[in-house]
PDB file of C-alpha atoms in Angstrom:
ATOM      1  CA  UNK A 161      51.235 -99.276 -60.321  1.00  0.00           C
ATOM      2  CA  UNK A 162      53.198 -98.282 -56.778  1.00  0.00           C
ATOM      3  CA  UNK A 163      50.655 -96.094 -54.711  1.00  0.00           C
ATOM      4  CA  UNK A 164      52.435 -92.844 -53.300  1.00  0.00           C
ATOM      5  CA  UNK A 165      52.530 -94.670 -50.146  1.00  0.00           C
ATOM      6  CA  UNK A 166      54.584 -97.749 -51.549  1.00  0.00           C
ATOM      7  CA  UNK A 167      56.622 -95.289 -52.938  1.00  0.00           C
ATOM      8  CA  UNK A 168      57.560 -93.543 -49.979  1.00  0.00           C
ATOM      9  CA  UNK A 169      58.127 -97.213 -48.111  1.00  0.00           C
ATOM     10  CA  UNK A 170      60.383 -97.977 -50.816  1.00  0.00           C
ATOM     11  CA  UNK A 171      62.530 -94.847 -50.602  1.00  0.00           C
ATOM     12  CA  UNK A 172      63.021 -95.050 -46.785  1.00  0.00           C
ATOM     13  CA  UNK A 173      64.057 -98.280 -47.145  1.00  0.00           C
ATOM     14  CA  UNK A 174      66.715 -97.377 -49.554  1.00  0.00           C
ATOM     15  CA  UNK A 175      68.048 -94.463 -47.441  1.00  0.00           C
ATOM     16  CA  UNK A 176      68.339 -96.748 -44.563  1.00  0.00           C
ATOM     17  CA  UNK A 177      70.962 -98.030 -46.122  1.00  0.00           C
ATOM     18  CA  UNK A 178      71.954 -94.864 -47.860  1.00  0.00           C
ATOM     19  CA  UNK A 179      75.500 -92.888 -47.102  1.00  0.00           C
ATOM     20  CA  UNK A 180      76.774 -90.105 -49.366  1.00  0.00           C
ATOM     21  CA  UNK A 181      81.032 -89.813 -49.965  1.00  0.00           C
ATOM     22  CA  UNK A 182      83.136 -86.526 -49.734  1.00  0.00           C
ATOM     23  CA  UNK A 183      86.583 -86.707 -50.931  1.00  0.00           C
ATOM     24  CA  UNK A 184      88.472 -84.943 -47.536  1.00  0.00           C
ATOM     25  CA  UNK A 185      87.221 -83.409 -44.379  1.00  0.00           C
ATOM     26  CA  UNK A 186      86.862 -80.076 -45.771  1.00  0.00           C
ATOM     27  CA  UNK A 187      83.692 -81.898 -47.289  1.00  0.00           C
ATOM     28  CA  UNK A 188      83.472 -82.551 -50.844  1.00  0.00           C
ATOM     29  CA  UNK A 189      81.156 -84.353 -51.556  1.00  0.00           C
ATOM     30  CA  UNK A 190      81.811 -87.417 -54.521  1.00  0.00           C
ATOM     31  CA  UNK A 191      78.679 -88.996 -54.472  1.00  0.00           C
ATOM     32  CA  UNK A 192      74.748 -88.426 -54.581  1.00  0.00           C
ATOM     33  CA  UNK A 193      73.673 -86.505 -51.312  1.00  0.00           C
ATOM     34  CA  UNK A 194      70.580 -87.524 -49.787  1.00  0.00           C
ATOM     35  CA  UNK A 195      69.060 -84.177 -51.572  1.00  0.00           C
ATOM     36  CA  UNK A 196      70.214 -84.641 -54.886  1.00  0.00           C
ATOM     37  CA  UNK A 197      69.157 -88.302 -54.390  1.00  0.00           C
ATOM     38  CA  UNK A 198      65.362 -87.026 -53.823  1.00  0.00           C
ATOM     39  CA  UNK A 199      66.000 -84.927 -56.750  1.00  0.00           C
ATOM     40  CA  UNK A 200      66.427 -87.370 -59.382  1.00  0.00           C
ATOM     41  CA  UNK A 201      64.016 -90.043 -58.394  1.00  0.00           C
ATOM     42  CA  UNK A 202      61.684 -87.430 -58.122  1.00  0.00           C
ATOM     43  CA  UNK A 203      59.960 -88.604 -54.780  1.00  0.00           C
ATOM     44  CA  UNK A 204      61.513 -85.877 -52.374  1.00  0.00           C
ATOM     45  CA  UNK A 205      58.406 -84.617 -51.614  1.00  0.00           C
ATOM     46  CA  UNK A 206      56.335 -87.627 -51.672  1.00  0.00           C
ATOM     47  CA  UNK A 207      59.022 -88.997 -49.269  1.00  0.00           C
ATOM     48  CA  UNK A 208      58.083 -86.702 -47.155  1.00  0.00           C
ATOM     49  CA  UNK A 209      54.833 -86.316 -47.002  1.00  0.00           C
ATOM     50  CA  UNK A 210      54.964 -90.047 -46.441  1.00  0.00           C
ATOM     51  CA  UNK A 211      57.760 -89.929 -43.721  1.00  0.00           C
ATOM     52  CA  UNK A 212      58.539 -86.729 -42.322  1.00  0.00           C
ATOM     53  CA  UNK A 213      59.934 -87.102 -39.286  1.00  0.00           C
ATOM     54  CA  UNK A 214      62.188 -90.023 -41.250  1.00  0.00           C
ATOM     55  CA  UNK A 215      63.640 -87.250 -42.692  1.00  0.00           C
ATOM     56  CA  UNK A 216      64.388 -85.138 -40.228  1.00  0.00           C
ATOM     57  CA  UNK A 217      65.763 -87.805 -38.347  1.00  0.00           C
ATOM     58  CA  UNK A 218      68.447 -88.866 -40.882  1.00  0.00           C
ATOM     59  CA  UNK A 219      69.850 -85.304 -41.800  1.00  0.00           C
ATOM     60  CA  UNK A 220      72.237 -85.184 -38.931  1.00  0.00           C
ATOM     61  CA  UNK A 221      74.571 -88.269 -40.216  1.00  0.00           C
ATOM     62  CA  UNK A 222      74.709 -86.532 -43.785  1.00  0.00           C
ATOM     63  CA  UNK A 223      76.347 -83.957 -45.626  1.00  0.00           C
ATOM     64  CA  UNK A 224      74.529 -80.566 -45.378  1.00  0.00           C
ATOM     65  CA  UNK A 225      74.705 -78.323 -48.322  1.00  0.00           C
ATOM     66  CA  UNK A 226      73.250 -75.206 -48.817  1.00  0.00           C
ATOM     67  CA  UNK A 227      72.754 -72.375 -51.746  1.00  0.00           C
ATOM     68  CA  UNK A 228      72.320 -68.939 -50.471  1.00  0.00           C
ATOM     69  CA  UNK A 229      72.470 -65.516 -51.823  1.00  0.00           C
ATOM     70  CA  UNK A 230      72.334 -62.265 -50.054  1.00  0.00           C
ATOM     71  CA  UNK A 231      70.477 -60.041 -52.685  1.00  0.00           C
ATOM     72  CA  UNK A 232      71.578 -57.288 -50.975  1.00  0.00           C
ATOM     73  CA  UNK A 233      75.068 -56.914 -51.517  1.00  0.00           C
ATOM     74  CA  UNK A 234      74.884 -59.612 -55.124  1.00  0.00           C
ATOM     75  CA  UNK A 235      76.650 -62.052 -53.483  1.00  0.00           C
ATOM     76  CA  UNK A 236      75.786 -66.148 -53.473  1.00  0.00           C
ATOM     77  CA  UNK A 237      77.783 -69.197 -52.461  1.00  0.00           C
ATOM     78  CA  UNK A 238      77.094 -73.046 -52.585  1.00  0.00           C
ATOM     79  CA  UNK A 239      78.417 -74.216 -48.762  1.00  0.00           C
ATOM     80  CA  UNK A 240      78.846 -77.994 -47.369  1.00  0.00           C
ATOM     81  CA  UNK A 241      78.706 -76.502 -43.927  1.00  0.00           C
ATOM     82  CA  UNK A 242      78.768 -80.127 -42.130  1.00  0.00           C
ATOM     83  CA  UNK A 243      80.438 -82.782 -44.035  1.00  0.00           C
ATOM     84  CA  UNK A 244      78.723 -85.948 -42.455  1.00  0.00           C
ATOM     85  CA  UNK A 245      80.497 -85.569 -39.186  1.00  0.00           C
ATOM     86  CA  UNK A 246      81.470 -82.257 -38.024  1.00  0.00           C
ATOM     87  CA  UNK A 247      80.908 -78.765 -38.694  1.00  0.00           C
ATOM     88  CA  UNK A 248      83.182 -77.315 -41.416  1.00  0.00           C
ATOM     89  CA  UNK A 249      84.856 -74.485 -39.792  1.00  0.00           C
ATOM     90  CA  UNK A 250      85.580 -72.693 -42.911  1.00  0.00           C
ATOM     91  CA  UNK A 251      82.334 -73.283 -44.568  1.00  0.00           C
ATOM     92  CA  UNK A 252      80.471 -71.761 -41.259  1.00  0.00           C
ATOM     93  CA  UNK A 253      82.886 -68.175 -41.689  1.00  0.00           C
ATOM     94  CA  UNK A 254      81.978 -68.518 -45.195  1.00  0.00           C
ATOM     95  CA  UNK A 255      77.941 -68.470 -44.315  1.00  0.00           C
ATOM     96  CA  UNK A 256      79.282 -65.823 -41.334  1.00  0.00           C
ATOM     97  CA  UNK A 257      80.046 -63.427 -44.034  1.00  0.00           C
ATOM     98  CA  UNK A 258      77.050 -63.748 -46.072  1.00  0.00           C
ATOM     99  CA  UNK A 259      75.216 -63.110 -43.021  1.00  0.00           C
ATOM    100  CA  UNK A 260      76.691 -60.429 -41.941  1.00  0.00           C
ATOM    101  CA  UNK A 261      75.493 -56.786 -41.288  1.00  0.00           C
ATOM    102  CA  UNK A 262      75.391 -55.846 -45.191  1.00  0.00           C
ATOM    103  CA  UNK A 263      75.490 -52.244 -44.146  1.00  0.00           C
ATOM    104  CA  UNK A 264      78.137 -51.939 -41.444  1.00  0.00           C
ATOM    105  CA  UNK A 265      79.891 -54.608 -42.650  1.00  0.00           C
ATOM    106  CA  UNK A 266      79.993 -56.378 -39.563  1.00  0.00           C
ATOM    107  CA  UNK A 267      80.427 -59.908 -39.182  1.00  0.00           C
ATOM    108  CA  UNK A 268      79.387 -62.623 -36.627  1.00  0.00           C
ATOM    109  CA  UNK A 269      79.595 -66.095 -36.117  1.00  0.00           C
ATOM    110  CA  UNK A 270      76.134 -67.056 -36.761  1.00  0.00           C
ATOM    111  CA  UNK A 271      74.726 -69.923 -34.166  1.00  0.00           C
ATOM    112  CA  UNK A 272      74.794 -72.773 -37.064  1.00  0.00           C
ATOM    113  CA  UNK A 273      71.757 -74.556 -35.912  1.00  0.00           C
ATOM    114  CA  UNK A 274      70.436 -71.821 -37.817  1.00  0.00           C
ATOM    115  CA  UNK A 275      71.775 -73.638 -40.727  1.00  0.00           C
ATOM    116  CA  UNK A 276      70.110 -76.987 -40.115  1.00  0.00           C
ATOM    117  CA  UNK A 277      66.966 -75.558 -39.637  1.00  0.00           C
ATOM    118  CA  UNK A 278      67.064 -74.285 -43.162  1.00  0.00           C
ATOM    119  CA  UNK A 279      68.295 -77.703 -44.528  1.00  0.00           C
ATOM    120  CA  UNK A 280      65.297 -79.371 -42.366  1.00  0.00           C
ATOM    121  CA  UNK A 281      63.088 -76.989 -44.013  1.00  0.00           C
ATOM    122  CA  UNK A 282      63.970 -78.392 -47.403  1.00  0.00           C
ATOM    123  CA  UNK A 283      64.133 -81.990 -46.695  1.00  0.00           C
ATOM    124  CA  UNK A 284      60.863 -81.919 -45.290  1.00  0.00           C
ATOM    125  CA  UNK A 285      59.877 -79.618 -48.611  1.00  0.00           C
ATOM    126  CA  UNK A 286      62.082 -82.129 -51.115  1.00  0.00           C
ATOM    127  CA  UNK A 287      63.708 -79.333 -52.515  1.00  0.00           C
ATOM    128  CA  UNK A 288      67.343 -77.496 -52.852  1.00  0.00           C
ATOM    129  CA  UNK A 289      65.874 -73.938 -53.597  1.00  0.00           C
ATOM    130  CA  UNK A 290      68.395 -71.565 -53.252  1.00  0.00           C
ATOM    131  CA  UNK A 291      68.077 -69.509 -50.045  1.00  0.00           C
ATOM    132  CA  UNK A 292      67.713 -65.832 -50.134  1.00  0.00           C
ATOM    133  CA  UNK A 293      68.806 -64.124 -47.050  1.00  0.00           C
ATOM    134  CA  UNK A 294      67.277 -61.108 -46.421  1.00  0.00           C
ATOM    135  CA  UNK A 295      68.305 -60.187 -42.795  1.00  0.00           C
ATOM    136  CA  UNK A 296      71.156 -62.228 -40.961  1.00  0.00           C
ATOM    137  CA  UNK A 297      73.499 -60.606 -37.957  1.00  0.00           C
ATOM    138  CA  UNK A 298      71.992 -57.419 -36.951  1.00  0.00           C
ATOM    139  CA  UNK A 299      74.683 -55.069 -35.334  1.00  0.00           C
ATOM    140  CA  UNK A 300      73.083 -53.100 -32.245  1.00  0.00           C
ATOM    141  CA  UNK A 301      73.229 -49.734 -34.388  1.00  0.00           C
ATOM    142  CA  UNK A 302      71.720 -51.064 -37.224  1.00  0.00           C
ATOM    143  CA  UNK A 303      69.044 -52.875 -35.094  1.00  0.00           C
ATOM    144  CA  UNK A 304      68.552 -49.618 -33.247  1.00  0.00           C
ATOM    145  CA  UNK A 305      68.244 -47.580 -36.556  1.00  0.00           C
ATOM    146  CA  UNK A 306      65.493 -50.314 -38.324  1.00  0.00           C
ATOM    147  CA  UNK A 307      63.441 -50.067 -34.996  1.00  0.00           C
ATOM    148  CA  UNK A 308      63.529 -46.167 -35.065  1.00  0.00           C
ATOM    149  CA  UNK A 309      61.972 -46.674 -38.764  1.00  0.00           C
ATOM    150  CA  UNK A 310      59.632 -49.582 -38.540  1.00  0.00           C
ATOM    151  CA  UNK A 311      56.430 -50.139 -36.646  1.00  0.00           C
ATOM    152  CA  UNK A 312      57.250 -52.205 -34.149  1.00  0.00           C
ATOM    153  CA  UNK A 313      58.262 -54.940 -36.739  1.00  0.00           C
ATOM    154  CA  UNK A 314      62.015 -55.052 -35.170  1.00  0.00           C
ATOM    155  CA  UNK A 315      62.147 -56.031 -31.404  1.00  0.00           C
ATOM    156  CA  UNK A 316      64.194 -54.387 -29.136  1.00  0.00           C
ATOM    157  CA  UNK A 317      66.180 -57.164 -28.097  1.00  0.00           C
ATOM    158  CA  UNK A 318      66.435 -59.060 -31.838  1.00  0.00           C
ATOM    159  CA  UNK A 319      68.117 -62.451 -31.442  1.00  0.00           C
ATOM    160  CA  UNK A 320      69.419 -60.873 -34.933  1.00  0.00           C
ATOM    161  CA  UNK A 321      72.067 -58.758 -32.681  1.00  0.00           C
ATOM    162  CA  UNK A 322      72.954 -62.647 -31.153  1.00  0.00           C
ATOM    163  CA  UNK A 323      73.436 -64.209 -34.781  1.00  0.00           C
ATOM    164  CA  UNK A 324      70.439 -66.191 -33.561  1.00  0.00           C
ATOM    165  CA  UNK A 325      67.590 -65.016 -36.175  1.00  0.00           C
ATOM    166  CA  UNK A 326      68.037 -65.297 -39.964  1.00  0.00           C
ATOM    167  CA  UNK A 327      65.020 -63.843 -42.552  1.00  0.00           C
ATOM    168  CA  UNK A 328      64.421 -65.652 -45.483  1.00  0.00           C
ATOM    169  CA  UNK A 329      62.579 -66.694 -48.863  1.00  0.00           C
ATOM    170  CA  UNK A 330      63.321 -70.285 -51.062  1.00  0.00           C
ATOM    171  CA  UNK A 331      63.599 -68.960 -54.559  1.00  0.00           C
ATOM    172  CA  UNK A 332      60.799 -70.522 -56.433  1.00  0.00           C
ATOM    173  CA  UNK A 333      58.798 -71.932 -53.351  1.00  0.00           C
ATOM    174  CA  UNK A 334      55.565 -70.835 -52.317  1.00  0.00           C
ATOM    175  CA  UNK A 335      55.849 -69.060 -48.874  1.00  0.00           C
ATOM    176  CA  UNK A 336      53.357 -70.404 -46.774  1.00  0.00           C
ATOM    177  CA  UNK A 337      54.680 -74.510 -47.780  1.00  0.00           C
ATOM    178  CA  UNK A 338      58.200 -73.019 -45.837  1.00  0.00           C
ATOM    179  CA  UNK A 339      56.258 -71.497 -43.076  1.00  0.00           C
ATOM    180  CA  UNK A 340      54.399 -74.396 -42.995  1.00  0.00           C
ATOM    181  CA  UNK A 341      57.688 -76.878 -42.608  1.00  0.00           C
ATOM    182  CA  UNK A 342      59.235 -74.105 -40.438  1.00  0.00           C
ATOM    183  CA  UNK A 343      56.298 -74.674 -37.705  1.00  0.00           C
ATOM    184  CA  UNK A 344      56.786 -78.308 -38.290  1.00  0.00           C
ATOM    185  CA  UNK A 345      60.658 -78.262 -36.932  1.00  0.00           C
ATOM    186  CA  UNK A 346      59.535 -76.771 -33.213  1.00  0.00           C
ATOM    187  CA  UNK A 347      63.340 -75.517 -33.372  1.00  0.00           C
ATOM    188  CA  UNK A 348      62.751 -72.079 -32.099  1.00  0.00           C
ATOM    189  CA  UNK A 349      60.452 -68.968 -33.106  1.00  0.00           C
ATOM    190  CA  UNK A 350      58.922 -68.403 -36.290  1.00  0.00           C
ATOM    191  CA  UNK A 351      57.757 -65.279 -38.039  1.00  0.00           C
ATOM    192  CA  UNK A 352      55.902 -65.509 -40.853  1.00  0.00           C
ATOM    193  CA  UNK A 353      55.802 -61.752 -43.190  1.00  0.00           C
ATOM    194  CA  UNK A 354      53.630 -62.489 -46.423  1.00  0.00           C
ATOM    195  CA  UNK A 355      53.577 -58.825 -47.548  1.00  0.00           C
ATOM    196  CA  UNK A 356      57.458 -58.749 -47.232  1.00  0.00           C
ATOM    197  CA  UNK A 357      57.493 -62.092 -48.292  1.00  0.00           C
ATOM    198  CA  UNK A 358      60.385 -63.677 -45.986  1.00  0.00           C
ATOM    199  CA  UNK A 359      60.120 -66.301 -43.074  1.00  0.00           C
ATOM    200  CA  UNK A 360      61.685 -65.443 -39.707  1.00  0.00           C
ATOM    201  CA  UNK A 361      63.504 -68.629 -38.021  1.00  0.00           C
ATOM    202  CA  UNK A 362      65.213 -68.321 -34.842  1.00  0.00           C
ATOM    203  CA  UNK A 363      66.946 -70.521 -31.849  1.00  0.00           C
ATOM    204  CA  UNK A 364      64.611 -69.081 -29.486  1.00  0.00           C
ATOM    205  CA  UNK A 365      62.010 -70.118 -27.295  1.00  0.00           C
ATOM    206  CA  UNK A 366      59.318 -72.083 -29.650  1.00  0.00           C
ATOM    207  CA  UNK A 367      56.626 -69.281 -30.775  1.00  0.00           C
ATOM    208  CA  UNK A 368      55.078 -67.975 -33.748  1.00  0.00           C
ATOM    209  CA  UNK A 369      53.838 -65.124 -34.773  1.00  0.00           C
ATOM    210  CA  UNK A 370      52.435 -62.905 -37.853  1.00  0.00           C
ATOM    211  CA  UNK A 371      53.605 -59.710 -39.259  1.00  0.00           C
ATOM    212  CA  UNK A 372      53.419 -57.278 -42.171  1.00  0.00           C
TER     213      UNK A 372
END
């Protein structure tokens, strides 16, 4: 019988080698992604538990798709932000107005490393979990009106207002295993808000912190 560690050497192996299709550079994918590959053999997580920083080494030359809804305003989209070897410009104004400031209805070009943080997060979790945004682009006003009403849970200078910052939950994944793998990236702040149950990532300075 393969020991969890045989089966991780086994699956690295295999991805070595592995490199997923997409039909045009507006990135459709044909073929398994590395994700759905970890799906059905059922090692993602053992895979990474085994190799994690294998995995985070190999997203960059692979197609990065995401699920997201904003259950704010009802709205969800499946995105293939980065089809294997550049950023999809559509897909990112797509996430841009998911993200946006739900009650101005502002948008902003999010900074998309925000992105691959969130598809780091699940490749080192072994999961495709849809992605619940709960705060993305902050206008000024609305940052200004959230800090008048909170306390002191919204800075004054929120990387939010930058489209730096995005809040979030995996539907269906224990928070503290995704503030757990956020820590593990060391890609920029992290806020971690059990009561409210959301994660805060950022492309900050590397920090953490706790809140309500």
């Amino acid at each position: 019988m393969l020991t969890l560690a045989m089966k991780g050497l086994i699956l690295a192996a295999e991805l070595v080698n592995f490199r997923p299709r997409f039909i045009n550079n507006e990135g459709l994918i044909l073929h398994l992604s590395r994700r759905r590959f970890l799906q059905l053999t059922g090692l993602g997580a053992a895979s990474a538990a085994v190799f994690p920083s294998f995995v985070h080494a190999s997203l960059p030359q692979e197609p990065r798709v995401l699920m997201l809804n904003n259950p704010h305003t009802g709205e969800s989209l499946e995105s293939c932000y980065f089809n294997g070897h550049r950023y999809v410009r559509s897909e990112l104004q797509r996430l841009n107005h998911l993200c946006r400031d739900f009650r101005r209805n502002e948008v902003y070009p999010m900074d998309k490393q925000l992105f691959d943080q969130l598809s780091r997060i699940q490749a080192l979790l072994g999961t495709a979990a849809k992605v619940e945004i709960i705060s993305g682009y902050r206008s000024p006003a609305t940052n200004k009106m959230l800090r008048n009403h909170s306390r002191g849970g919204v800075a004054k200078k929120s990387l939010h207002m930058l489209g730096q910052a995005i809040d979030f939950r995996l539907e269906g994944v224990e928070l503290s295993l995704v503030h757990t793998a956020a820590l593990k990236l060391q890609a920029g702040g992290v806020g971690y808000y059990p009561k409210s149950h959301f994660i805060h990532i950022d492309t900050g300075l590397v920090r953490q912190w706790r809140g309500a």
